[in-house]
CSV table of C-alpha atoms (C1' of nucleotides) in Angstrom, one decimal:
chain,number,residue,atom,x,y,z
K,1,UNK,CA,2.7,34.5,2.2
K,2,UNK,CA,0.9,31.1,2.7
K,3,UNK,CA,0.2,31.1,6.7
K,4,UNK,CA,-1.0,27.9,7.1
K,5,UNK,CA,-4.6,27.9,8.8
K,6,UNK,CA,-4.7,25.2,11.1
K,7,UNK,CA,-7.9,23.2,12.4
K,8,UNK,CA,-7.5,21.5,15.6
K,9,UNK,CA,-9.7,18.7,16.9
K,10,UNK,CA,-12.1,18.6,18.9
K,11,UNK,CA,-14.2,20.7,16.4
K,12,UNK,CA,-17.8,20.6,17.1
K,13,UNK,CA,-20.3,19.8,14.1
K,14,UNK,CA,-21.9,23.2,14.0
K,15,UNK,CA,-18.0,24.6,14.0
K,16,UNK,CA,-17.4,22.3,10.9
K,17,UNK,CA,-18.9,24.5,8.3
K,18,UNK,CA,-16.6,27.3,9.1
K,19,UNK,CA,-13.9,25.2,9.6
K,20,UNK,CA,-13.8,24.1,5.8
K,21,UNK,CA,-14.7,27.4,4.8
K,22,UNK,CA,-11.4,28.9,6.4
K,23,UNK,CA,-9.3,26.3,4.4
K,24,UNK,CA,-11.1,27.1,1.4
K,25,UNK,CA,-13.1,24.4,0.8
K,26,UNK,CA,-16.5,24.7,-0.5
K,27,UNK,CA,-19.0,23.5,2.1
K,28,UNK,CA,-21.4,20.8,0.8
K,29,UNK,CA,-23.4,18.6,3.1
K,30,UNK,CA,-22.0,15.4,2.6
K,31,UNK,CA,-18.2,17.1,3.8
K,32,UNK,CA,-19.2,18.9,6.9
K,33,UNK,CA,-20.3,14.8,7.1
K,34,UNK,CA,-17.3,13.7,7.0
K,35,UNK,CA,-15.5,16.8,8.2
K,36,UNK,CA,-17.9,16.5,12.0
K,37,UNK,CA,-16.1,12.8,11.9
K,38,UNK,CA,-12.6,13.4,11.3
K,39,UNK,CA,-12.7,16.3,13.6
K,40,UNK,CA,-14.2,14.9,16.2
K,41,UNK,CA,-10.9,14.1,17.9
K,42,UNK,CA,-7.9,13.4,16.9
K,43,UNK,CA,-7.6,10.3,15.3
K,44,UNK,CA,-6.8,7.9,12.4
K,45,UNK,CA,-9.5,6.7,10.2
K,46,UNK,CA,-9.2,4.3,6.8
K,47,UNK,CA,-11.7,5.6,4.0
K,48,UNK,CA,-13.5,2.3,4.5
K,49,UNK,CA,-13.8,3.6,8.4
K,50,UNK,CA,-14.9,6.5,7.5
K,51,UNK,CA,-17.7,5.4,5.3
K,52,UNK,CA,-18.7,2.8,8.1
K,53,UNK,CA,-19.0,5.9,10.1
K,54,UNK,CA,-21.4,7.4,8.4
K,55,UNK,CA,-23.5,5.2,7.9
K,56,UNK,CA,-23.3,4.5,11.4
K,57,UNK,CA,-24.6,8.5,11.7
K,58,UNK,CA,-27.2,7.5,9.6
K,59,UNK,CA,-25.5,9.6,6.8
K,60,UNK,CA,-24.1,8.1,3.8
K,61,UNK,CA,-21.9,9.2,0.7
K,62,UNK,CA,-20.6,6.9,-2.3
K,63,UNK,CA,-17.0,5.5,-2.6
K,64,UNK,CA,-16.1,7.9,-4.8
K,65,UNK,CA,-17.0,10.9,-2.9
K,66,UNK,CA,-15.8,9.6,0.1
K,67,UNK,CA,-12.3,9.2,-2.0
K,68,UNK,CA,-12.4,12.6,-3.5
K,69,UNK,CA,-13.0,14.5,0.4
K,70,UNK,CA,-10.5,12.8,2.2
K,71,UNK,CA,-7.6,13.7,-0.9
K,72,UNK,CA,-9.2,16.9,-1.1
K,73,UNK,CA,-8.9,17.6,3.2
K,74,UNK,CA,-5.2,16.5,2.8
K,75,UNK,CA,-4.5,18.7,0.1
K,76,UNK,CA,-5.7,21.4,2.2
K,77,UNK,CA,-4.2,20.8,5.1
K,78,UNK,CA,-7.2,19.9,7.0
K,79,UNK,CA,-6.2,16.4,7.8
K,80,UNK,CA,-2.4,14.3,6.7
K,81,UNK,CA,-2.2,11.6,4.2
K,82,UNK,CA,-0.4,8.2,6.7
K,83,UNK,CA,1.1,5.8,4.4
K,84,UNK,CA,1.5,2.8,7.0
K,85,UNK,CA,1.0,0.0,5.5
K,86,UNK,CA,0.5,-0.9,1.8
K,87,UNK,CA,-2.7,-2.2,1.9
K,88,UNK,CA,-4.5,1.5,2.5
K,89,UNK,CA,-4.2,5.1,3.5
K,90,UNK,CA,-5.0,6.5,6.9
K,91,UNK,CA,-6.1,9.9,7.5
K,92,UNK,CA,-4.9,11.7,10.4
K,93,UNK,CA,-6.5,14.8,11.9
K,94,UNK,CA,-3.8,15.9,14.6
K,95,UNK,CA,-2.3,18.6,13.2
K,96,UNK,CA,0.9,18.6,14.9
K,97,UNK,CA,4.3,17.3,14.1
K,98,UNK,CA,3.9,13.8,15.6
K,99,UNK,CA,5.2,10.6,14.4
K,100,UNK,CA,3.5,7.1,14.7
K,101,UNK,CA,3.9,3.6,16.4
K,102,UNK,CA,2.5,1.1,14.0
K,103,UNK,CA,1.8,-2.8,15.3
K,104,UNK,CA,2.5,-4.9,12.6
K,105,UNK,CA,0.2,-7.7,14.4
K,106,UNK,CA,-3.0,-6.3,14.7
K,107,UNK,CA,-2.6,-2.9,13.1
K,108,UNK,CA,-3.1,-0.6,15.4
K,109,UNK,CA,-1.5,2.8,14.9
K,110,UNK,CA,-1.0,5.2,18.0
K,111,UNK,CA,0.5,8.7,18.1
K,112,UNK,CA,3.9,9.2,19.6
K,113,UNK,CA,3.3,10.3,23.2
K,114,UNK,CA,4.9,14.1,23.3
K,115,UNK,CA,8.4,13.6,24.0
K,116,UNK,CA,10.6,15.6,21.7
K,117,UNK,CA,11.7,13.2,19.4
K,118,UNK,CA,14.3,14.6,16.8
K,119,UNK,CA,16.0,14.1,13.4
K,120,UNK,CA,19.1,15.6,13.4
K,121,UNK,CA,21.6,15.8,10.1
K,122,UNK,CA,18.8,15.5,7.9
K,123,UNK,CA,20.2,15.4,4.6
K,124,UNK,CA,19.3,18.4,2.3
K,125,UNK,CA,17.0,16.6,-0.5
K,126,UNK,CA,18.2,16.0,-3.8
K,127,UNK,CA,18.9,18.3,-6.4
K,128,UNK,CA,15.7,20.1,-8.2
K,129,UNK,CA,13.6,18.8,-5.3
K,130,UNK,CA,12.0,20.2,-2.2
K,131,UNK,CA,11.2,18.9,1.1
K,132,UNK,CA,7.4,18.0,1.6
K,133,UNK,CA,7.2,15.9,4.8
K,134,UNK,CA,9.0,13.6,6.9
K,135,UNK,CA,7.4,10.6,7.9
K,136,UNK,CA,8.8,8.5,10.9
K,137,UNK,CA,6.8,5.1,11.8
K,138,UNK,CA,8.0,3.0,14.4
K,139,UNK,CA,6.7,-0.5,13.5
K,140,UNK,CA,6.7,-3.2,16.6
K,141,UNK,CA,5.4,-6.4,17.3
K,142,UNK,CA,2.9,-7.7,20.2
K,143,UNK,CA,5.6,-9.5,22.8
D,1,UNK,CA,21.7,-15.7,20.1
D,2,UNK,CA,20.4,-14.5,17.0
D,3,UNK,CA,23.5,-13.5,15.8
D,4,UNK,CA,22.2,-11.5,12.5
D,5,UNK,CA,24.2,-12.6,9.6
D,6,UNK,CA,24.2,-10.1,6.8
D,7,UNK,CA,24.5,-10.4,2.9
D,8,UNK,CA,25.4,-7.1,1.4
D,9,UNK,CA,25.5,-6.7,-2.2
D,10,UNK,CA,27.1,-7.0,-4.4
D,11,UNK,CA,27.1,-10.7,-5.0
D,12,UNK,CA,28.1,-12.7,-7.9
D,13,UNK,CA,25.3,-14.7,-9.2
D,14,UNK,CA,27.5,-17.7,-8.3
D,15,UNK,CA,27.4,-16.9,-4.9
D,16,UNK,CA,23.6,-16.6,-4.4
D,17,UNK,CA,23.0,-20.2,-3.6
D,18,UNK,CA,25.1,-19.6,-0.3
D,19,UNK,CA,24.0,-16.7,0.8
D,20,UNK,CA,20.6,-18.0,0.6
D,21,UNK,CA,21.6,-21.4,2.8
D,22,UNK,CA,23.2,-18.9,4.9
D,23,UNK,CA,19.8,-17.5,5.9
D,24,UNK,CA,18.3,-20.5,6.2
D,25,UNK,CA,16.7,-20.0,3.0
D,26,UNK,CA,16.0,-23.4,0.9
D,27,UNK,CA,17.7,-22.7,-2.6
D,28,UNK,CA,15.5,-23.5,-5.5
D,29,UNK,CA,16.2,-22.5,-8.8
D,30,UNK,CA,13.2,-19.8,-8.7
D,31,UNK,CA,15.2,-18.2,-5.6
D,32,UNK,CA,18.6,-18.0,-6.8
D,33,UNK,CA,16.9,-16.0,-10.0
D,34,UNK,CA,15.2,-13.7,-7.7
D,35,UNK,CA,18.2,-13.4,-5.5
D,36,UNK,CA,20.9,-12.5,-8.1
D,37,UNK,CA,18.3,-9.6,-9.1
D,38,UNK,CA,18.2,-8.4,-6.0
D,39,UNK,CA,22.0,-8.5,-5.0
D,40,UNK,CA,23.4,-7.6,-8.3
D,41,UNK,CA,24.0,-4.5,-6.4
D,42,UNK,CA,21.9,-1.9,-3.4
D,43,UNK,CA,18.8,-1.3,-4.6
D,44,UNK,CA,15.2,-0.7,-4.5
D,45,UNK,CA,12.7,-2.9,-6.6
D,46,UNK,CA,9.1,-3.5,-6.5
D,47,UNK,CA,7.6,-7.2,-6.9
D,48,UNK,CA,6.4,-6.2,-10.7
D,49,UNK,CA,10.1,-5.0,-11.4
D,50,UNK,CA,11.2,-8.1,-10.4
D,51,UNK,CA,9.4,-10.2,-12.3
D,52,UNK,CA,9.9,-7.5,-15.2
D,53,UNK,CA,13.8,-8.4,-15.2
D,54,UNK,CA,13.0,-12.0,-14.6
D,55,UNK,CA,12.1,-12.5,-17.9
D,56,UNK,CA,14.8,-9.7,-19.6
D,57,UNK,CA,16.9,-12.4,-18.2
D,58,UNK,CA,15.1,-15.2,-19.8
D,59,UNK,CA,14.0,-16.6,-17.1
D,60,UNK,CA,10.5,-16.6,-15.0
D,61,UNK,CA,8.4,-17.3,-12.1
D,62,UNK,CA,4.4,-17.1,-11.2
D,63,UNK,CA,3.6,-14.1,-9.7
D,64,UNK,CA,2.7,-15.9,-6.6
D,65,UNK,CA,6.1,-17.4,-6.6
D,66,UNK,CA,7.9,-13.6,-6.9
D,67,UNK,CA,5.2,-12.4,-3.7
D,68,UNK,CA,5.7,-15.3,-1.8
D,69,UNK,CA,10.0,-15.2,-2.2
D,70,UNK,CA,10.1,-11.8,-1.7
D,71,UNK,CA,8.1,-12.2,1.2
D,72,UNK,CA,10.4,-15.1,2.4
D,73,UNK,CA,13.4,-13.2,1.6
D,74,UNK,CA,12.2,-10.0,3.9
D,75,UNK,CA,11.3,-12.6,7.0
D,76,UNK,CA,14.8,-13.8,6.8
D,77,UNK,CA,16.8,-10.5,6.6
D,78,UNK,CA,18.2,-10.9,3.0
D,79,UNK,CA,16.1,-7.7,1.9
D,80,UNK,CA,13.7,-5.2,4.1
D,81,UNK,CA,10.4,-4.1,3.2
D,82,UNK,CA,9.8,-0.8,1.8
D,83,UNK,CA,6.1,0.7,2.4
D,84,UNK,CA,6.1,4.1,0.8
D,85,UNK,CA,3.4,4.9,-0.8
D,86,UNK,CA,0.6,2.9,-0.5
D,87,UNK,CA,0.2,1.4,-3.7
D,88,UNK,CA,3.0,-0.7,-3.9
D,89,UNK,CA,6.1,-2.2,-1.7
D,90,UNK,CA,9.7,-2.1,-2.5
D,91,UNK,CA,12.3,-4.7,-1.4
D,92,UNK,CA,15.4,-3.0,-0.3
D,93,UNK,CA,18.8,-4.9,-0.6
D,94,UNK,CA,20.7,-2.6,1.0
D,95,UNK,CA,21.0,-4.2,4.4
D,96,UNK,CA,22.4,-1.2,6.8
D,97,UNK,CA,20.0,1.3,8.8
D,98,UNK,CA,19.5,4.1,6.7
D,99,UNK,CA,16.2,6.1,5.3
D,100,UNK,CA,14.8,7.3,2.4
D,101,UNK,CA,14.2,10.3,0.1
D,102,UNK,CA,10.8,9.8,-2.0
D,103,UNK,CA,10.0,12.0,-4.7
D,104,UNK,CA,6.0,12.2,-4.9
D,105,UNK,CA,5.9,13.2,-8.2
D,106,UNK,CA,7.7,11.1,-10.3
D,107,UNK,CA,7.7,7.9,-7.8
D,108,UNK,CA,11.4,7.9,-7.9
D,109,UNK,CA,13.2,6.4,-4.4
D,110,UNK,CA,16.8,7.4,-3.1
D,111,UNK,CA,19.0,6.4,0.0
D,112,UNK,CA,20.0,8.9,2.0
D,113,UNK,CA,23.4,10.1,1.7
D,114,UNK,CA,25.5,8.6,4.1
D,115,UNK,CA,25.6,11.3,6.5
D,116,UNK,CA,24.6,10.4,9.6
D,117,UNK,CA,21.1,11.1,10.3
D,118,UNK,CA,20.0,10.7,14.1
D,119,UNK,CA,16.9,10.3,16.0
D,120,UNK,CA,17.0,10.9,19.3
D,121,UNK,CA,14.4,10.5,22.4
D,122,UNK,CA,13.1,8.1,20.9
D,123,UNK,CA,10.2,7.0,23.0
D,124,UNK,CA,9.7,3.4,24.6
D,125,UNK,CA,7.0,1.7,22.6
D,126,UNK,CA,3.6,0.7,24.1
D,127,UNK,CA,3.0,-1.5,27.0
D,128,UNK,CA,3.4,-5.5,25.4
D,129,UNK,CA,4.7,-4.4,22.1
D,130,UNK,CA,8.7,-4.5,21.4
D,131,UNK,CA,10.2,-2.3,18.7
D,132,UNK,CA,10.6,-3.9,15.2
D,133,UNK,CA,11.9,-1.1,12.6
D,134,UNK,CA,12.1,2.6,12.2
D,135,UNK,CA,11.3,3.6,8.7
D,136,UNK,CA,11.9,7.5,8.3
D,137,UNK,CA,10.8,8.6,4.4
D,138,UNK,CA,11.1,12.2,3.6
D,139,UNK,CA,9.1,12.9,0.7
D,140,UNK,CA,10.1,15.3,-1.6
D,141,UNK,CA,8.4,16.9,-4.9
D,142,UNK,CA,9.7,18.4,-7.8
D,143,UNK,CA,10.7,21.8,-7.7
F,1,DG,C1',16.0,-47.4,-10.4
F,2,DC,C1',11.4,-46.7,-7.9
F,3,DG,C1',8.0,-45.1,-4.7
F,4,DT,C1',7.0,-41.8,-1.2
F,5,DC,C1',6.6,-37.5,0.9
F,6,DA,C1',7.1,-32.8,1.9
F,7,DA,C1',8.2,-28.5,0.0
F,8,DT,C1',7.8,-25.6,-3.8
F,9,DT,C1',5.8,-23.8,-7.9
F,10,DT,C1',2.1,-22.8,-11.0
F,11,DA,C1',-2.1,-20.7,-13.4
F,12,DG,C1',-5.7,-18.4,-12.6
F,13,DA,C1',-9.6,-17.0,-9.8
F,14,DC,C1',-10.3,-13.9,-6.3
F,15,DT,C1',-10.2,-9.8,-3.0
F,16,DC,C1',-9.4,-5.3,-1.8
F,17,DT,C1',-8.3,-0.4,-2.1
F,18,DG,C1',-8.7,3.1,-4.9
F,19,DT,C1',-9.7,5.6,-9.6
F,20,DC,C1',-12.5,6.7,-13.5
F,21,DT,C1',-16.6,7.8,-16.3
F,22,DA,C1',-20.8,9.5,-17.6
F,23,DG,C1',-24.8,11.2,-16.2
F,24,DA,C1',-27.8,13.3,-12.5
F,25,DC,C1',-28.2,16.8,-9.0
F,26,DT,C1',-27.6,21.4,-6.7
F,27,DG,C1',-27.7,26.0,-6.0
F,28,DA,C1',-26.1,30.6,-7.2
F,29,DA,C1',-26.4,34.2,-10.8
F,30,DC,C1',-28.7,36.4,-14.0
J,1,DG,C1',-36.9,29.7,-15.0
J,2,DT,C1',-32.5,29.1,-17.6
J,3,DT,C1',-27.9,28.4,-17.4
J,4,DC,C1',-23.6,26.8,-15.6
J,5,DA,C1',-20.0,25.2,-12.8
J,6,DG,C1',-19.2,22.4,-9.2
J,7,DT,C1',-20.4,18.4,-6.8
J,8,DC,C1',-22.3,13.7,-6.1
J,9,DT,C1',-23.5,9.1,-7.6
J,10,DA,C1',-23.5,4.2,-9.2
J,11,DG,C1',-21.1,1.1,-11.1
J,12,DA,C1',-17.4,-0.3,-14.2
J,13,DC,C1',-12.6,-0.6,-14.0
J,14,DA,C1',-7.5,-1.0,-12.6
J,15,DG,C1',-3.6,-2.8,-10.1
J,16,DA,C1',-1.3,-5.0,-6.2
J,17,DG,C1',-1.4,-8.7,-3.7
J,18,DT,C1',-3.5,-13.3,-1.8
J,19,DC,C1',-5.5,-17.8,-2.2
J,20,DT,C1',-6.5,-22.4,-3.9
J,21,DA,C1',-5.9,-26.7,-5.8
J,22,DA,C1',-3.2,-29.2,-8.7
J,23,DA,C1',1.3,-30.2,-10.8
J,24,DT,C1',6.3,-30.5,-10.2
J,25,DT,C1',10.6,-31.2,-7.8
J,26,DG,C1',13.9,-33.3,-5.4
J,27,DA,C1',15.6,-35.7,-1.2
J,28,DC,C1',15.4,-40.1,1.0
J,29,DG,C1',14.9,-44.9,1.9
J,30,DC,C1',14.5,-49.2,-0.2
DNA sequence: GCGTCAATTTAGACTCTGTCTAGACTGAAC
DNA sequence: GTTCAGTCTAGACAGAGTCTAAATTGACGC
């Protein structure tokens, strides 16, 4: 059980609706909003960027419920939770494996290019728990 | 140049004051405090449990004083800085390379057992930009 | 000892991201 | 057209971390 539906960007705004609907998430106007923008492409938008975004579209949508759609998206797999760095969450809508390059100067995060990266000997996690997700951020600094 | 030195706990509270000068680090009597904490032994604390066992040990700082030496501390190499989930950092004391188990649910942080993880193909990082850290988490939940 | 000066520490105001609450809105079912 | 659950909203609130301006410290030269 549980095969994972996957959405993968670009998704064009009249796809969005269906899109949600195939994760099971109830479609409402102000998250096929927000849905058309994070699927788009793939990318890594801050909540604050994603409200600036719509009201750049001429859409809007309070703090709050701008909150609630991007934690509900990540709990259903639409989009990943990146904890980078402290200050606020990103929410990344490439759906593969992929780790990220984070520059501590200006905070710019970037996808690893493809190359096969791997952990090896990953420790089997601690008694009682089970694995969720790996998280591998490569912080570097402007030269 | 730029031989690293390292401080690996655990130190004896008497022997905070050099390992600070060894850093570079100006001892003051707020320091030493916050360093004896943090080298009692490997460990991972945020900045509010710091100040928390600042004053189960009778003594104290500002809260701008415990941000702004545990910020020192992390520029000069005594302890690394944690970013895990997003609403708080950790300061590490454990000085070797190694990552991190974080269980989601109960906010609970472990090393790694010692086994020796790997990453390989590693890509270069970005055009201008040299390599800082690699910070792998795997976040676990409870089963 | 005494003044000077730079570094450090302090309290508390402030900022920012994110959460909570209570009420209003929506739309499907009957 | 009433009901009801789910959703959305404004705005209050919370917590981590930063900033500011003044006070304290302590090293140094006299």
């Amino acid at each position: 059980m549980n095969v994972k539906k996957i959405i993968i960007p670009p998704v064009r705004r009249e796809d969005v609706p269906a899109a949600l609907a195939s994760l099971g998430i109830a479609v409402t106007a102000q998250r096929v909003e927000i849905g058309a923008i994070l699927l788009e492409s793939m990318q890594h938008l801050s909540a604050e960027q994603v409200q600036a975004r719509l009201e750049a579209d001429g859409a809007s949508a309070s703090k709050a419920t701008v909150y609630n759609t991007l934690g509900l998206f990540a709990r259903k797999g639409l989009v990943r939770e990146l904890v980078i760095d402290g200050s606020r969450v990103f929410y990344d809508s490439n759906p593969s494996d992929h780790f990220h390059f984070y520059n501590v100067d200006d905070g710019t995060l970037f996808d690893f290019p493809s190359s096969p990266v791997t952990l090896s000997n990953l420790p089997t996690p601690p008694e009682g728990t089970k694995l969720d997700k790996v998280d591998v951020v490569v912080r570097v600094t402007t030269k």
